[in-house]
Short mmCIF file of C-alpha atoms in Angstrom, two decimals:
data_model
loop_
_atom_site.label_atom_id
_atom_site.label_comp_id
_atom_site.label_asym_id
_atom_site.label_seq_id
_atom_site.Cartn_x
_atom_site.Cartn_y
_atom_site.Cartn_z
CA MET A 1 85.03 112.57 84.93
CA ASN A 2 86.86 115.53 83.40
CA SER A 3 86.08 117.61 86.49
CA GLN A 4 87.85 115.02 88.67
CA LYS A 5 90.90 115.13 86.43
CA THR A 6 90.91 118.94 86.48
CA PHE A 7 90.64 118.96 90.28
CA VAL A 8 93.59 116.60 90.72
CA GLU A 9 95.65 118.60 88.19
CA LYS A 10 94.97 121.75 90.25
CA LEU A 11 95.97 119.96 93.47
CA LYS A 12 99.22 118.84 91.87
CA ARG A 13 99.95 122.36 90.64
CA VAL A 14 99.39 123.82 94.13
CA ALA A 15 101.61 121.13 95.68
CA ASP A 16 104.41 121.70 93.15
CA ASP A 17 104.21 125.51 93.35
CA ALA A 18 104.15 125.56 97.17
CA GLN A 19 106.58 122.61 97.50
CA VAL A 20 104.20 120.77 99.84
CA HIS A 21 102.51 117.40 99.95
CA VAL A 22 98.77 117.28 99.36
CA HIS A 23 96.88 114.26 100.64
CA LEU A 24 93.65 113.46 98.87
CA VAL A 25 91.48 110.87 100.62
CA HIS A 26 89.71 108.77 98.03
CA HIS A 27 87.45 105.76 98.43
CA VAL A 28 87.47 102.44 96.62
CA ARG A 29 84.62 100.59 94.96
CA LYS A 30 82.78 98.12 97.14
CA GLY A 31 84.02 94.61 96.45
CA GLU A 32 82.25 91.30 96.80
CA THR A 33 83.64 91.01 100.32
CA GLU A 34 85.65 93.16 102.72
CA ASP A 35 88.10 90.28 103.20
CA ILE A 36 89.95 91.14 99.99
CA ARG A 37 92.47 93.99 100.06
CA PRO A 38 91.77 96.62 97.42
CA ASN A 39 94.37 97.81 94.94
CA LYS A 40 94.80 100.98 92.87
CA PHE A 41 92.50 99.60 90.18
CA ASP A 42 89.64 99.58 92.72
CA LEU A 43 89.57 103.39 93.05
CA LYS A 44 86.21 105.00 92.30
CA GLY A 45 85.76 107.66 89.66
CA SER A 46 88.11 108.81 86.98
CA GLY A 47 91.24 106.78 86.25
CA ALA A 48 93.03 110.13 86.06
CA ILE A 49 93.03 110.28 89.86
CA ALA A 50 95.40 107.30 90.05
CA ASP A 51 97.23 108.25 86.85
CA LEU A 52 98.12 111.75 88.08
CA ALA A 53 99.00 110.86 91.67
CA ASP A 54 102.68 110.63 92.60
CA GLN A 55 101.98 108.24 95.46
CA ILE A 56 98.99 106.10 96.37
CA PHE A 57 98.56 104.58 99.81
CA MET A 58 95.80 102.06 100.41
CA VAL A 59 94.60 101.46 103.98
CA TRP A 60 92.74 98.23 104.70
CA ARG A 61 91.19 97.06 107.98
CA ASN A 62 91.06 93.35 108.68
CA LYS A 63 87.37 93.26 109.60
CA LYS A 64 87.35 89.47 109.71
CA ARG A 65 89.94 89.63 112.53
CA GLU A 66 87.95 92.36 114.31
CA ALA A 67 84.79 90.25 114.21
CA TYR A 68 86.72 87.25 115.50
CA PHE A 69 87.93 89.11 118.60
CA GLN A 70 84.48 90.62 119.25
CA ASN A 71 82.89 87.17 119.41
CA PRO A 72 83.04 85.89 123.02
CA ASN A 73 82.19 82.34 121.83
CA ARG A 74 84.94 82.14 119.23
CA THR A 75 86.87 78.96 118.56
CA PRO A 76 90.66 79.38 118.43
CA ASN A 77 91.97 80.51 115.06
CA PRO A 78 95.77 80.97 115.12
CA ASP A 79 95.78 82.56 111.65
CA LEU A 80 93.44 85.36 112.70
CA GLU A 81 95.06 85.75 116.11
CA THR A 82 98.48 86.42 114.60
CA SER A 83 97.38 88.36 111.52
CA ALA A 84 97.62 92.14 111.37
CA GLY A 85 94.62 94.28 112.22
CA ALA A 86 95.23 96.53 109.22
CA THR A 87 97.67 97.21 106.42
CA ILE A 88 98.90 100.30 104.68
CA ALA A 89 100.18 99.57 101.20
CA VAL A 90 102.19 101.88 98.99
CA VAL A 91 100.75 100.83 95.62
CA LYS A 92 102.22 103.67 93.57
CA ASN A 93 105.38 105.60 94.30
CA ARG A 94 106.47 107.62 91.30
CA ARG A 95 109.31 109.54 92.96
CA VAL A 96 111.07 106.77 94.89
CA GLY A 97 109.71 103.63 93.26
CA ILE A 98 109.39 101.49 96.40
CA GLU A 99 106.00 99.82 96.64
CA LYS A 100 105.51 97.85 99.84
CA THR A 101 102.81 96.74 102.28
CA TYR A 102 103.17 97.40 105.99
CA ALA A 103 101.25 95.38 108.60
CA LEU A 104 99.72 97.22 111.56
CA TRP A 105 98.35 96.00 114.90
CA PHE A 106 95.75 97.97 116.80
CA ASP A 107 96.35 98.81 120.47
CA ARG A 108 92.89 99.33 122.02
CA ALA A 109 94.09 101.20 125.11
CA SER A 110 95.87 103.93 123.13
CA ARG A 111 93.68 103.65 120.00
CA GLN A 112 96.86 103.55 117.89
CA PHE A 113 98.13 101.24 115.21
CA CYS A 114 101.60 99.82 115.93
CA PRO A 115 104.13 98.26 113.53
CA THR A 116 104.29 94.91 115.42
CA SER A 117 101.98 93.01 117.73
CA ASP A 118 104.28 93.63 120.71
CA THR A 119 105.28 97.27 120.05
CA ARG A 120 104.40 99.67 122.81
CA PRO A 121 102.25 102.59 121.64
CA PHE A 122 103.49 106.17 121.62
CA ASP A 123 102.28 108.31 124.53
CA LEU A 124 100.81 111.28 122.69
CA THR A 125 100.46 113.33 125.89
CA MET A 126 104.07 112.94 126.98
CA GLY A 127 105.82 112.35 123.66
CA THR A 128 107.31 109.04 124.81
CA LEU A 129 106.69 105.34 124.46
CA THR A 130 104.36 103.87 127.09
#
């Protein structure tokens, strides 16, 4: 576990010296079910990874909702139909302090997540909204 702590310390030093942001993608422990959103205490490995980070973002896909829409014989479920397809949660924010969860809806045609269920996706080829 000390090697993980040393690695994150080196990343932080590079980021501070170069005045850049470094994004480290880190996985969480497998829970009993994928229906429960993970939190910063679910991170694998050394606790130093979460302790040393300035910000932690947790991305969670609503796989229960995905399975619902993939089932052609589904019975109506208003809760799943209106729920977000994913969330991104700021679970640690040392510099600003704001910790908040943002809901995201997946647009299949553009393969983008949007901030609301009726937001038009961004046209990446033209740089405009579609």
